[in-house]
Amino acid sequence: MAPFPFFDHDAVVAALDYPGCIAAVREAMRRFSVEGVDQPLRQIVETAPGKLFALMPGGLGGGEAFGAKVITAFADPARAGRSAHRGVAILFDPASGAVAAIGDAAAITDIRTACASAVATGALARADATTLGLFGCGALAASHLRALALVRPLSEVRVWGRDAARVAAFVTREATATGLPLRAAGDPREAAACDIVTTVTGAATPILLGEWVREGAHVNIVGSSHAGPVEVDTALVARSRYIADSRRSALAAAAEFLVAKAAGAVGDDHIAGEIGEVLAGMVPGRESARQVTLYKSLGHVVQDLAALRYLVGR
């Protein structure tokens, strides 16, 4: 047997509980911004059309551990516009340099990404936010349901997707599994008219427009993790208080921001701060009840390492 724990997909799903992962990701992002340690940008190689190979190296705050996530994102023939993510996250011991743990990257990513959005929603959404508009009906949509319900009491969840049959199946399945009040939205405008709006789609062009989002909403933009695909339009980027997980990453790869910048609608200073800076009180989060706040999730390896270390601790 390997001298380190290996968490396969089922082991991650069984042991990586949402409250614990939210706490781990919250602390990791706070320390990431406070300590300001230089972290490499993710490296993405297109091995063939529709086939990406990515390496995400980095370290946790305080030199407590370091590691990497190594994944592929290949187009999924069964789901047009979506990719199948496969790979591993590796945690190393900082004292010995030995491998401390390995975990299934797809399962860790699904959960930690949702938990990062929950951290941002908890910090940026209005305290009285109760309705969720969810764009997408895949694995990330399911994990976001579970995570967001832990930071705001959801009185209604409106789900919209480009495939009505898949949306209907998702609503039925997840309403039963979570007990949350889900319903299919017949129109994207209906899903957009909520207190919290979250996009977890594979859309290449905007499926959420700024004119649909009402005052005081909080928006999580999650589906696009590299320059190219955009889920929201420039109007939404420009009207929002824009918070990133990593400023450096956003300037390099936040597709919606880069499109808005190229159009002359925003400059680099439109990125108001990192979520870790908001958590640490270094940068204000929401400034008024009417302000639209936006969290851009590109995903950062410190989230994966924090989740994997939490798994080892459990």
Short mmCIF file of N, CA, C and O in Angstrom, two decimals, residues 61 178 205 230 295 305:
data_model
loop_
_atom_site.label_atom_id
_atom_site.label_comp_id
_atom_site.label_asym_id
_atom_site.label_seq_id
_atom_site.Cartn_x
_atom_site.Cartn_y
_atom_site.Cartn_z
N GLY A 61 -0.80 28.99 3.09
CA GLY A 61 -0.19 30.04 3.89
C GLY A 61 0.67 29.48 5.01
O GLY A 61 0.44 28.39 5.52
N THR A 178 -32.11 17.27 -1.57
CA THR A 178 -31.74 18.35 -0.65
C THR A 178 -32.89 18.87 0.20
O THR A 178 -32.66 19.50 1.23
N THR A 205 -20.75 32.02 -24.92
CA THR A 205 -21.21 33.40 -25.06
C THR A 205 -22.21 33.69 -23.94
O THR A 205 -22.79 32.76 -23.37
N VAL A 230 -17.30 33.08 -22.13
CA VAL A 230 -17.87 34.09 -21.24
C VAL A 230 -19.32 33.72 -20.91
O VAL A 230 -20.07 33.32 -21.80
N TYR A 295 -18.71 38.05 -7.72
CA TYR A 295 -17.53 37.26 -7.38
C TYR A 295 -17.16 36.42 -8.59
O TYR A 295 -17.96 35.62 -9.08
N LEU A 305 -5.74 22.45 -2.07
CA LEU A 305 -4.83 21.98 -1.03
C LEU A 305 -5.47 22.06 0.34
O LEU A 305 -5.28 21.17 1.18
#
